[in-house]
CSV table of C-alpha atoms and ligand atoms in Angstrom, one decimal:
chain,number,residue,atom,x,y,z
A,206,MET,CA,63.2,-2.5,26.9
A,207,SER,CA,64.2,-6.0,27.5
A,208,MET,CA,61.5,-8.5,28.7
A,209,GLU,CA,61.8,-10.7,31.8
A,210,LEU,CA,62.2,-14.2,30.5
A,211,PRO,CA,59.3,-16.6,31.3
A,212,PHE,CA,59.9,-19.6,33.5
A,213,ALA,CA,60.4,-22.9,31.7
A,214,GLU,CA,61.3,-26.5,32.4
A,215,SER,CA,64.8,-27.4,33.5
A,216,TYR,CA,64.9,-30.3,31.1
A,217,LYS,CA,64.1,-31.2,27.5
A,218,ILE,CA,62.3,-34.4,26.2
A,219,LYS,CA,64.2,-37.3,24.7
A,220,MET,CA,61.6,-40.0,24.4
A,221,VAL,CA,57.8,-39.9,24.1
A,222,GLU,CA,54.8,-42.3,24.6
A,223,ASN,CA,51.6,-41.8,22.7
A,224,ILE,CA,48.3,-41.5,24.5
A,225,TYR,CA,44.8,-41.9,23.2
A,226,ARG,CA,42.0,-39.3,23.3
A,227,SER,CA,38.9,-41.4,23.5
A,228,THR,CA,35.3,-40.4,22.9
A,229,ARG,CA,32.7,-39.9,25.6
A,230,LYS,CA,30.7,-42.9,24.3
A,231,GLU,CA,33.8,-45.2,24.7
A,232,ARG,CA,34.4,-43.9,28.2
A,233,GLU,CA,30.8,-44.5,29.2
A,234,ALA,CA,31.1,-48.1,28.3
A,235,TRP,CA,34.5,-48.6,29.8
A,236,ILE,CA,33.7,-47.1,33.2
A,237,ALA,CA,30.5,-49.2,33.5
A,238,THR,CA,32.6,-52.4,32.8
A,239,ALA,CA,35.1,-51.1,35.4
A,240,LYS,CA,32.2,-51.1,37.9
A,241,TYR,CA,32.7,-47.4,38.4
A,242,ASN,CA,36.0,-48.0,40.1
A,243,LEU,CA,38.8,-45.9,38.4
A,244,PHE,CA,41.4,-48.5,39.5
A,245,ASN,CA,39.7,-51.0,37.2
A,246,LEU,CA,40.2,-49.0,34.0
A,247,ARG,CA,42.9,-50.2,31.6
A,248,SER,CA,45.6,-47.5,31.1
A,249,GLU,CA,44.8,-47.3,27.4
A,250,GLN,CA,41.3,-46.1,28.4
A,251,VAL,CA,42.8,-43.1,30.1
A,252,TYR,CA,44.0,-40.0,28.3
A,253,ILE,CA,45.7,-38.1,31.2
A,254,ASP,CA,46.4,-40.3,34.2
A,255,LEU,CA,46.5,-38.5,37.5
A,256,LEU,CA,45.7,-41.6,39.6
A,257,THR,CA,49.0,-41.3,41.3
A,258,ASP,CA,52.5,-39.7,41.1
A,259,SER,CA,53.9,-43.0,42.4
A,260,GLY,CA,56.2,-44.9,40.0
A,261,THR,CA,54.7,-42.9,37.1
A,262,GLY,CA,57.5,-40.3,36.6
A,263,ALA,CA,59.9,-40.2,33.7
A,264,MET,CA,63.4,-41.3,34.5
A,265,SER,CA,66.3,-39.2,33.1
A,266,ASP,CA,68.9,-40.2,30.6
A,267,GLN,CA,71.3,-40.5,33.6
A,268,GLN,CA,69.0,-42.9,35.3
A,269,TRP,CA,68.5,-45.0,32.1
A,270,GLY,CA,72.3,-45.0,31.8
A,271,ALA,CA,72.7,-46.2,35.4
A,272,LEU,CA,70.3,-49.1,34.6
A,273,MET,CA,72.7,-50.4,31.9
A,274,VAL,CA,75.6,-50.6,34.4
A,275,GLY,CA,73.6,-52.3,37.2
A,276,ASP,CA,75.3,-55.1,39.0
A,277,GLU,CA,73.0,-58.1,39.6
A,278,SER,CA,75.1,-60.0,42.1
A,279,TYR,CA,73.0,-61.5,44.8
A,280,ALA,CA,75.1,-60.2,47.7
A,281,GLY,CA,77.2,-57.1,48.0
A,282,SER,CA,76.6,-55.7,44.5
A,283,ARG,CA,78.1,-52.4,43.3
A,284,SER,CA,74.6,-51.1,42.8
A,285,TYR,CA,73.7,-51.8,46.5
A,286,TYR,CA,76.8,-49.7,47.5
A,287,ASN,CA,75.9,-46.9,45.1
A,288,PHE,CA,72.4,-46.9,46.7
A,289,LYS,CA,73.8,-47.1,50.3
A,290,ASN,CA,76.2,-44.2,49.6
A,291,ALA,CA,73.4,-42.1,48.2
A,292,VAL,CA,71.3,-42.7,51.3
A,293,LYS,CA,74.3,-41.8,53.5
A,294,ASN,CA,75.2,-38.7,51.6
A,295,ILE,CA,71.8,-37.3,50.9
A,296,LEU,CA,69.8,-38.5,54.0
A,297,GLY,CA,72.5,-39.0,56.5
A,298,TYR,CA,71.7,-42.6,57.6
A,299,ASP,CA,74.4,-45.3,58.2
A,300,TYR,CA,72.1,-48.3,58.0
A,301,VAL,CA,69.7,-49.1,55.1
A,302,LEU,CA,67.6,-52.0,53.9
A,303,PRO,CA,66.2,-52.0,50.4
A,304,THR,CA,62.6,-53.2,49.9
A,305,HIS,CA,60.4,-53.5,46.8
A,306,GLN,CA,58.3,-50.4,47.6
A,307,GLY,CA,57.2,-48.2,50.5
A,308,ARG,CA,54.6,-50.4,52.0
A,309,ALA,CA,57.1,-53.3,52.1
A,310,ALA,CA,59.3,-51.0,54.2
A,311,GLU,CA,56.4,-50.4,56.5
A,312,ASN,CA,55.7,-54.2,56.7
A,313,VAL,CA,59.3,-55.0,57.6
A,314,LEU,CA,59.7,-52.2,60.2
A,315,PHE,CA,56.3,-52.6,61.7
A,316,SER,CA,56.7,-56.4,62.0
A,317,GLN,CA,59.5,-55.5,64.4
A,318,LEU,CA,58.0,-52.5,66.2
A,319,VAL,CA,54.2,-52.5,66.2
A,320,LYS,CA,52.2,-54.9,68.6
A,321,ASN,CA,48.6,-55.6,69.3
A,322,GLY,CA,47.1,-52.7,71.3
A,323,ASP,CA,49.8,-50.1,70.4
A,324,ILE,CA,49.1,-46.5,69.6
A,325,VAL,CA,50.8,-44.7,66.7
A,326,PRO,CA,50.3,-40.9,66.6
A,327,GLY,CA,51.2,-39.1,63.4
A,328,ASN,CA,50.0,-36.6,60.7
A,329,SER,CA,47.4,-38.2,58.4
A,330,HIS,CA,49.0,-41.7,58.1
A,331,PHE,CA,48.9,-42.8,54.5
A,332,ASP,CA,46.4,-45.6,53.8
A,333,THR,CA,49.0,-48.4,53.6
A,334,THR,CA,50.7,-47.1,56.7
A,335,LYS,CA,47.4,-47.1,58.5
A,336,GLY,CA,46.6,-50.5,57.0
A,337,HIS,CA,49.8,-51.9,58.4
A,338,ILE,CA,49.1,-50.5,61.8
A,339,GLU,CA,45.4,-51.7,61.9
A,340,PHE,CA,46.4,-55.1,60.5
A,341,ARG,CA,48.5,-55.6,63.7
A,342,LYS,CA,45.5,-54.5,65.8
A,343,ALA,CA,47.1,-51.2,66.8
A,344,THR,CA,45.6,-47.8,66.4
A,345,ALA,CA,46.7,-44.8,64.3
A,346,ILE,CA,45.8,-41.4,65.8
A,347,ASP,CA,45.8,-38.5,63.5
A,348,CYS,CA,47.3,-35.4,65.1
A,349,THR,CA,47.3,-33.2,62.0
A,350,VAL,CA,46.7,-29.4,62.5
A,351,ASP,CA,43.0,-28.4,62.1
A,352,GLU,CA,43.9,-25.9,59.3
A,353,ALA,CA,44.5,-29.0,57.1
A,354,PHE,CA,40.7,-29.6,57.1
A,355,ASP,CA,39.8,-26.1,56.0
A,356,THR,CA,40.5,-26.1,52.3
A,357,MET,CA,40.1,-22.3,52.2
A,358,SER,CA,42.8,-21.6,54.9
A,359,GLU,CA,46.1,-20.2,53.4
A,360,CYS,CA,48.2,-21.8,56.1
A,361,LYS,CA,51.7,-22.4,54.7
A,362,PHE,CA,52.3,-25.7,56.5
A,363,LYS,CA,49.1,-27.5,56.6
A,364,GLY,CA,51.0,-30.8,56.9
A,365,ASN,CA,52.1,-30.0,60.4
A,366,LEU,CA,51.3,-32.0,63.5
A,367,ASP,CA,49.3,-30.2,66.2
A,368,LEU,CA,51.6,-30.3,69.2
A,369,THR,CA,48.7,-30.2,71.7
A,370,LYS,CA,47.0,-33.1,70.1
A,371,LEU,CA,50.3,-35.0,70.0
A,372,GLU,CA,51.1,-34.3,73.6
A,373,ASP,CA,47.6,-35.4,74.7
A,374,VAL,CA,48.3,-38.8,73.1
A,375,LEU,CA,51.8,-39.1,74.6
A,376,LYS,CA,50.4,-38.2,78.1
A,377,LYS,CA,47.4,-40.6,77.8
A,378,TYR,CA,49.2,-43.8,76.9
A,379,PRO,CA,52.2,-45.5,78.6
A,380,LYS,CA,55.5,-45.2,76.7
A,381,GLU,CA,55.6,-49.0,76.0
A,382,LYS,CA,52.4,-48.7,74.0
A,383,ILE,CA,53.7,-46.0,71.6
A,384,PRO,CA,56.4,-47.6,69.3
A,385,PHE,CA,57.0,-44.3,67.4
A,386,ILE,CA,55.6,-41.0,66.2
A,387,ILE,CA,55.1,-40.8,62.4
A,388,VAL,CA,55.8,-37.6,60.5
A,389,THR,CA,54.7,-37.9,56.9
A,390,VAL,CA,56.6,-35.5,54.7
A,391,THR,CA,54.8,-34.1,52.7
A,392,ASN,CA,51.5,-34.9,54.2
A,393,ASN,CA,49.9,-36.7,51.3
A,394,THR,CA,46.4,-37.2,52.5
A,395,ALA,CA,46.0,-33.5,53.7
A,396,GLY,CA,46.9,-32.3,50.1
A,397,GLY,CA,50.6,-32.9,49.6
A,398,GLN,CA,51.0,-30.2,52.3
A,399,PRO,CA,54.4,-29.6,53.8
A,400,VAL,CA,55.6,-29.9,57.4
A,401,SER,CA,57.8,-27.0,58.5
A,402,LEU,CA,61.3,-27.5,59.9
A,403,GLN,CA,60.1,-25.8,63.0
A,404,ASN,CA,57.3,-28.3,63.5
A,405,ILE,CA,59.8,-31.2,62.9
A,406,LYS,CA,62.0,-29.8,65.6
A,407,ASP,CA,59.1,-29.3,68.0
A,408,VAL,CA,57.8,-32.9,67.4
A,409,SER,CA,61.3,-34.2,68.0
A,410,ALA,CA,61.6,-32.2,71.3
A,411,LEU,CA,58.2,-33.7,72.5
A,412,ALA,CA,59.3,-37.2,71.4
A,413,LYS,CA,62.5,-36.9,73.4
A,414,LYS,CA,60.6,-35.6,76.4
A,415,TYR,CA,58.5,-38.8,76.4
A,416,GLY,CA,61.3,-41.1,75.2
A,417,ILE,CA,59.6,-42.1,71.9
A,418,PRO,CA,61.4,-42.5,68.6
A,419,VAL,CA,60.4,-40.5,65.5
A,420,LEU,CA,59.8,-42.2,62.1
A,421,PHE,CA,59.6,-40.1,58.9
A,422,ASP,CA,57.4,-41.5,56.2
A,423,SER,CA,59.5,-39.9,53.6
A,424,ALA,CA,57.9,-40.5,50.2
A,425,ARG,CA,57.9,-36.8,49.2
A,426,PHE,CA,60.7,-35.5,51.5
A,427,ALA,CA,62.4,-33.5,48.7
A,428,GLU,CA,59.1,-31.6,47.8
A,429,ASN,CA,58.8,-30.9,51.6
A,430,ALA,CA,62.4,-29.5,51.6
A,431,TYR,CA,61.5,-27.3,48.6
A,432,PHE,CA,58.5,-25.8,50.6
A,433,ILE,CA,60.8,-25.2,53.6
A,434,LYS,CA,63.2,-23.3,51.4
A,435,VAL,CA,60.5,-21.1,49.8
A,436,ARG,CA,58.1,-20.7,52.6
A,437,GLU,CA,60.2,-20.8,55.9
A,438,GLU,CA,62.1,-17.5,55.9
A,439,GLN,CA,65.2,-18.7,57.9
A,440,TYR,CA,66.0,-21.5,55.5
A,441,LYS,CA,65.8,-19.6,52.2
A,442,ASP,CA,69.5,-19.4,51.7
A,443,MET,CA,70.2,-23.1,52.3
A,444,SER,CA,70.3,-25.6,49.4
A,445,ILE,CA,67.7,-28.3,49.2
A,446,LYS,CA,70.4,-30.9,50.1
A,447,GLU,CA,71.3,-28.9,53.2
A,448,ILE,CA,67.7,-28.7,54.2
A,449,VAL,CA,67.1,-32.4,53.6
A,450,LEU,CA,70.1,-33.3,55.9
A,451,GLU,CA,68.7,-30.9,58.5
A,452,MET,CA,65.2,-32.4,58.4
A,453,PHE,CA,66.4,-36.0,58.7
A,454,LYS,CA,68.6,-35.1,61.8
A,455,TYR,CA,65.3,-35.3,63.7
A,456,ALA,CA,64.2,-38.7,62.6
A,457,ASP,CA,65.5,-41.9,64.2
A,458,MET,CA,64.4,-43.9,61.2
A,459,MET,CA,62.6,-43.5,57.9
A,460,THR,CA,60.6,-45.5,55.5
A,461,MET,CA,60.7,-44.5,51.8
A,462,SER,CA,58.6,-45.1,48.8
A,463,SER,CA,61.3,-44.4,46.2
A,464,LYS,CA,58.5,-44.3,43.5
A,465,LYS,CA,57.9,-40.6,44.4
A,466,ASP,CA,60.8,-38.3,45.2
A,467,ALA,CA,63.5,-40.8,44.1
A,468,ILE,CA,61.8,-40.7,40.6
A,469,VAL,CA,62.0,-44.5,39.9
A,470,ASN,CA,59.2,-46.8,38.8
A,471,MET,CA,59.6,-49.2,41.7
A,472,GLY,CA,61.5,-49.4,44.9
A,473,GLY,CA,61.7,-48.5,48.6
A,474,PHE,CA,63.8,-48.7,51.7
A,475,ILE,CA,64.1,-48.3,55.4
A,476,ALA,CA,67.0,-46.3,56.9
A,477,PHE,CA,68.0,-46.4,60.5
A,478,ARG,CA,70.5,-44.9,63.0
A,479,SER,CA,70.3,-47.9,65.3
A,480,GLN,CA,72.4,-50.9,64.3
A,481,GLU,CA,70.3,-53.0,66.7
A,482,LEU,CA,67.0,-52.2,65.0
A,483,TYR,CA,68.6,-52.6,61.6
A,484,ARG,CA,69.8,-56.1,62.6
A,485,ALA,CA,66.4,-57.1,63.9
A,486,CYS,CA,64.8,-55.8,60.7
A,487,CYS,CA,67.3,-57.8,58.5
A,488,VAL,CA,65.5,-61.0,59.6
A,489,PHE,CA,62.1,-59.8,58.3
A,490,ASN,CA,63.7,-58.4,55.2
A,491,ILE,CA,65.3,-61.7,54.3
A,492,MET,CA,62.0,-63.5,54.9
A,493,PHE,CA,59.6,-61.1,53.1
A,494,GLU,CA,61.7,-59.0,50.7
A,495,GLY,CA,65.0,-60.5,49.8
A,496,TYR,CA,68.6,-60.6,51.0
A,497,VAL,CA,69.8,-57.5,52.8
A,498,THR,CA,71.7,-56.1,49.8
A,499,TYR,CA,68.8,-56.2,47.4
A,500,GLY,CA,65.5,-56.6,49.3
A,501,GLY,CA,63.3,-57.2,46.3
A,502,MET,CA,65.1,-54.7,44.0
A,503,SER,CA,67.2,-55.5,40.9
A,504,GLY,CA,70.8,-54.1,41.0
A,505,ARG,CA,70.0,-51.9,38.0
A,506,ASP,CA,67.0,-50.5,39.9
A,507,MET,CA,69.1,-49.6,42.9
A,508,ASN,CA,71.5,-47.8,40.6
A,509,ALA,CA,68.7,-45.7,39.1
A,510,LEU,CA,67.4,-45.1,42.6
A,511,ALA,CA,70.8,-43.7,43.7
A,512,VAL,CA,70.8,-41.3,40.7
A,513,GLY,CA,67.2,-40.4,41.4
A,514,LEU,CA,67.8,-39.4,45.0
A,515,ASP,CA,70.4,-37.0,43.7
A,516,GLU,CA,68.3,-35.5,40.9
A,517,GLY,CA,65.2,-35.4,43.1
A,518,THR,CA,66.9,-33.1,45.5
A,519,ASP,CA,68.1,-30.7,42.9
A,520,PHE,CA,66.5,-27.2,43.2
A,521,ASN,CA,65.9,-26.6,39.5
A,522,TYR,CA,64.1,-29.9,39.1
A,523,LEU,CA,62.0,-29.3,42.1
A,524,GLU,CA,61.1,-25.8,41.0
A,525,THR,CA,60.0,-27.1,37.6
A,526,ARG,CA,57.9,-29.8,39.3
A,527,ILE,CA,56.2,-27.6,41.9
A,528,LYS,CA,55.6,-24.8,39.5
A,529,GLN,CA,53.6,-27.1,37.2
A,530,VAL,CA,51.4,-28.1,40.1
A,531,GLU,CA,51.0,-24.4,40.9
A,532,TYR,CA,50.2,-23.7,37.3
A,533,LEU,CA,47.2,-26.1,37.4
A,534,PHE,CA,46.2,-24.7,40.7
A,535,ALA,CA,46.1,-21.1,39.3
A,536,LEU,CA,44.0,-22.2,36.3
A,537,LEU,CA,41.5,-23.9,38.6
A,538,ASP,CA,41.4,-21.0,41.0
A,539,GLY,CA,40.8,-18.7,38.1
A,540,TYR,CA,37.6,-20.7,37.3
A,541,GLY,CA,36.6,-20.5,40.9
A,542,ILE,CA,37.0,-24.3,41.4
A,543,PRO,CA,37.4,-25.0,45.2
A,544,CYS,CA,40.7,-26.8,45.9
A,545,GLN,CA,42.9,-27.3,49.0
A,546,ARG,CA,44.9,-24.1,49.3
A,547,PRO,CA,47.7,-23.4,48.8
A,548,ALA,CA,48.8,-25.8,46.0
A,549,GLY,CA,50.6,-28.9,47.5
A,550,GLY,CA,53.7,-30.6,46.2
A,551,HIS,CA,52.5,-33.5,44.1
A,552,ALA,CA,48.9,-33.0,43.5
A,553,ILE,CA,45.8,-30.8,43.4
A,554,PHE,CA,43.0,-31.8,45.8
A,555,VAL,CA,39.6,-30.6,44.6
A,556,ASP,CA,37.1,-30.0,47.4
A,557,ALA,CA,34.3,-32.3,46.1
A,558,LYS,CA,31.8,-31.3,48.8
A,559,LYS,CA,32.0,-27.7,47.6
A,560,MET,CA,32.2,-28.7,44.0
A,561,LEU,CA,29.1,-30.9,44.1
A,562,PRO,CA,26.9,-29.2,46.7
A,563,ASN,CA,23.7,-31.2,45.9
A,564,LEU,CA,25.1,-34.7,46.6
A,565,PRO,CA,24.6,-36.4,50.0
A,566,LYS,CA,27.7,-38.0,51.5
A,567,GLU,CA,26.1,-41.5,51.2
A,568,HIS,CA,26.5,-41.1,47.4
A,569,PHE,CA,30.3,-41.0,47.6
A,570,ILE,CA,30.9,-37.4,46.6
A,571,ALA,CA,34.6,-37.4,45.6
A,572,GLN,CA,34.2,-40.7,43.8
A,573,THR,CA,31.2,-39.2,41.8
A,574,LEU,CA,33.4,-36.2,40.9
A,575,GLY,CA,36.2,-38.6,39.8
A,576,ILE,CA,33.8,-40.5,37.5
A,577,GLU,CA,32.4,-37.2,36.1
A,578,LEU,CA,35.9,-36.1,35.3
A,579,TYR,CA,36.8,-39.4,33.6
A,580,LEU,CA,33.6,-39.2,31.5
A,581,GLU,CA,34.2,-35.5,30.6
A,582,ALA,CA,37.8,-35.9,29.3
A,583,GLY,CA,39.3,-39.3,30.0
A,584,ILE,CA,41.2,-37.9,33.0
A,585,ARG,CA,41.7,-40.3,35.9
A,586,GLY,CA,42.1,-38.9,39.5
A,587,VAL,CA,41.6,-40.7,42.7
A,588,GLU,CA,39.1,-40.5,45.5
A,589,ILE,CA,40.3,-39.4,49.0
A,590,GLY,CA,37.0,-39.6,50.7
A,591,ALA,CA,34.5,-42.0,52.3
A,592,LEU,CA,35.6,-45.0,50.2
A,593,LEU,CA,39.3,-44.6,51.2
A,594,ALA,CA,38.3,-43.8,54.8
A,595,ASP,CA,36.6,-47.2,54.9
A,596,ARG,CA,34.7,-48.6,57.8
A,597,ASP,CA,35.7,-48.5,61.4
A,598,PRO,CA,37.6,-51.8,61.9
A,599,ILE,CA,35.6,-52.6,65.1
A,600,THR,CA,32.1,-51.2,64.7
A,601,ARG,CA,32.2,-51.7,60.8
A,602,ILE,CA,30.3,-48.3,60.5
A,603,ASP,CA,31.3,-46.1,57.5
A,604,ARG,CA,33.8,-43.4,58.6
A,605,TYR,CA,32.8,-40.3,56.7
A,606,PRO,CA,35.8,-38.1,56.6
A,607,LYS,CA,35.7,-34.3,57.2
A,608,LEU,CA,36.8,-33.7,53.6
A,609,GLU,CA,35.8,-35.4,50.4
A,610,LEU,CA,38.7,-34.7,48.0
A,611,LEU,CA,39.4,-35.7,44.4
A,612,ARG,CA,43.2,-35.9,44.1
A,613,LEU,CA,44.8,-35.1,40.8
A,614,ALA,CA,48.4,-36.4,41.3
A,615,ILE,CA,50.9,-35.0,38.7
A,616,PRO,CA,53.5,-37.6,37.6
A,617,ARG,CA,57.0,-36.2,37.6
A,618,ARG,CA,58.5,-34.9,34.3
A,619,THR,CA,55.6,-36.6,32.4
A,620,TYR,CA,52.9,-34.2,31.2
A,621,THR,CA,53.1,-30.7,29.8
A,622,ASN,CA,51.3,-27.5,30.8
A,623,ASN,CA,49.0,-28.0,27.8
A,624,HIS,CA,47.7,-31.2,29.6
A,625,MET,CA,47.2,-29.0,32.7
A,626,GLU,CA,45.0,-26.7,30.5
A,627,VAL,CA,42.9,-29.7,29.5
A,628,ILE,CA,42.4,-30.8,33.1
A,629,ALA,CA,41.3,-27.3,34.2
A,630,ALA,CA,38.9,-26.9,31.3
A,631,ALA,CA,37.3,-30.3,31.9
A,632,LEU,CA,36.8,-29.5,35.6
A,633,ASN,CA,35.4,-26.2,34.7
A,634,ASN,CA,32.8,-27.8,32.5
A,635,ILE,CA,31.7,-30.0,35.4
A,636,TYR,CA,31.7,-26.9,37.7
A,637,GLN,CA,29.4,-25.1,35.3
A,638,ARG,CA,26.8,-27.9,35.6
A,639,ARG,CA,27.4,-28.7,39.3
A,640,GLU,CA,23.8,-28.0,40.4
A,641,SER,CA,22.4,-30.7,38.1
A,642,ILE,CA,24.6,-33.5,39.7
A,643,THR,CA,22.3,-34.9,42.3
A,644,LYS,CA,23.0,-38.6,42.1
A,645,GLY,CA,26.1,-40.6,42.9
A,646,TYR,CA,27.0,-44.2,43.4
A,647,GLU,CA,26.4,-47.1,45.8
A,648,ILE,CA,28.6,-50.1,46.8
A,649,VAL,CA,27.7,-53.5,45.4
A,650,TYR,CA,31.0,-55.2,46.5
A,651,GLU,CA,33.7,-54.3,49.0
A,652,ALA,CA,36.7,-56.0,50.6
A,653,PRO,CA,37.1,-56.1,54.4
A,654,ILE,CA,40.1,-53.8,54.4
A,655,MET,CA,41.4,-51.1,52.0
A,656,ARG,CA,38.2,-51.4,50.1
A,657,HIS,CA,38.8,-48.5,47.7
A,658,PHE,CA,41.2,-50.5,45.5
A,659,THR,CA,38.7,-53.2,44.6
A,660,VAL,CA,35.3,-51.8,45.4
A,661,GLU,CA,32.5,-52.2,42.8
A,662,LEU,CA,29.8,-49.6,42.5
A,663,ALA,CA,26.6,-48.9,40.6
A,664,PRO,CA,24.8,-45.6,39.9
A,665,LYS,CA,22.5,-44.8,42.8
A,666,LYS,CA,18.9,-45.4,41.9
B,865,F0G,N1,53.7,-43.3,52.4
B,865,F0G,C1,53.1,-42.3,51.7
B,865,F0G,C2,53.0,-40.9,52.2
B,865,F0G,C3,52.6,-42.6,50.4
B,865,F0G,O1,52.0,-41.6,49.7
B,865,F0G,C4,52.7,-43.9,49.9
B,865,F0G,C5,52.2,-44.3,48.6
B,865,F0G,C6,53.3,-44.9,50.7
B,865,F0G,C7,53.7,-44.6,51.9
B,865,F0G,C8,53.4,-46.4,50.3
B,865,F0G,O2,54.4,-46.5,49.3
B,865,F0G,O3,53.1,-47.2,47.2
B,865,F0G,O4,55.6,-47.5,47.5
B,865,F0G,O5,54.1,-48.9,48.7
B,865,F0G,N2,51.4,-43.5,47.9
B,865,F0G,C9,50.9,-43.7,46.6
B,865,F0G,C10,49.9,-42.6,46.3
B,865,F0G,C11,50.4,-45.1,46.3
B,865,F0G,O6,49.3,-42.7,45.3
B,865,F0G,O7,49.8,-41.7,47.0
B,865,F0G,P1,54.3,-47.6,48.1
């Protein structure tokens, strides 16, 4: 009888980079020097780097080839037109402004649209997005569905916006105070969880009813489209590219961090339907990013971005990508390690409160787990917990979030499933001794905004 062939990657490897497996003794010294902030580690001190999936993916031979034929003209370069055509063909927008990365796109667009006192409803605004809103003395209101906060719920679209929560906001504030609704696809902070096409349509209908534009924060739009295809019955026969076009029909504008689903190491953009808004944003782009046909990007990088948008929306690539995340999830689940369920698109989110039951929240639970994992195996994750949630900008009181998560973001086309095995085994070792972990860390220095990047910690006495 013939065997069913196992699933394997849709690519082979052409170039490799060595990584160093350090000793626990070395790691103990390094993390102390880093003031127990994983951002302060040097990359050579990390064996498997799951800090982020942003800009850390491996470009393809086609992308490296595109770099070589980049056009570095200041204005109107061929590379800009390649990029503009890709945005038109894949996402459906006529107007686009390149920026150096996603947060720069937010800066340019929000400079035009967000004013002091405004309200911006959305689904778990990403930290820089929220930062750009709060920096302008406006308020981000999270309307994510409650299922997102229950890591054990098997809800297929935990990234969705709760329509009642959203409509409450739209009713409460005058239209002039709400510049747009943000739909983050996928919802990074809630666990790389997708937003269904049905929810996108419903949000768009509500937005139309109240006369408010919709902005997609699109960093992982292709992973979102993959989940729509495999989890939302009526779209299973559409191609990823068809689903992507359908999704973006409902967004008046989009910001993009190209470092994720466009599989480049640096870059971003804003795309618009409105010529008027595009023109207004051109002024900010020229001042803060660069002229409108390069916006902080090299021509070669816009070329690689154009190819990346195409490759990133290929079903075979996406299936390989998401199946690797699911592989790690299945290993962890097998060990009984509590994670956000089901597996998200770009990362595993370990439920640190459940993982370390004997640690008070003031000890920074997810950060403590992140440090333990680094000490155990040289693996670097990132805290999505009280450090990231920061203090309330007005009262300055610590905002302890409902969930303390350790995010293990998987770079695209970078690690193998053997690395996933190491990650799972290391977490299992910590899980086995979880009862004995009763002390975490305390802050010795913090910045007034976005403190998690530069915070300095010491072991709690
Ligand atoms: N929006 C989302 C949903 C993001 O995840 C990010 C970045 C940004 C915007 C900002 O983009 O980094 O290009 O300026 N997320 C990275 C992460 C940093 O690790 O999740 P950027």
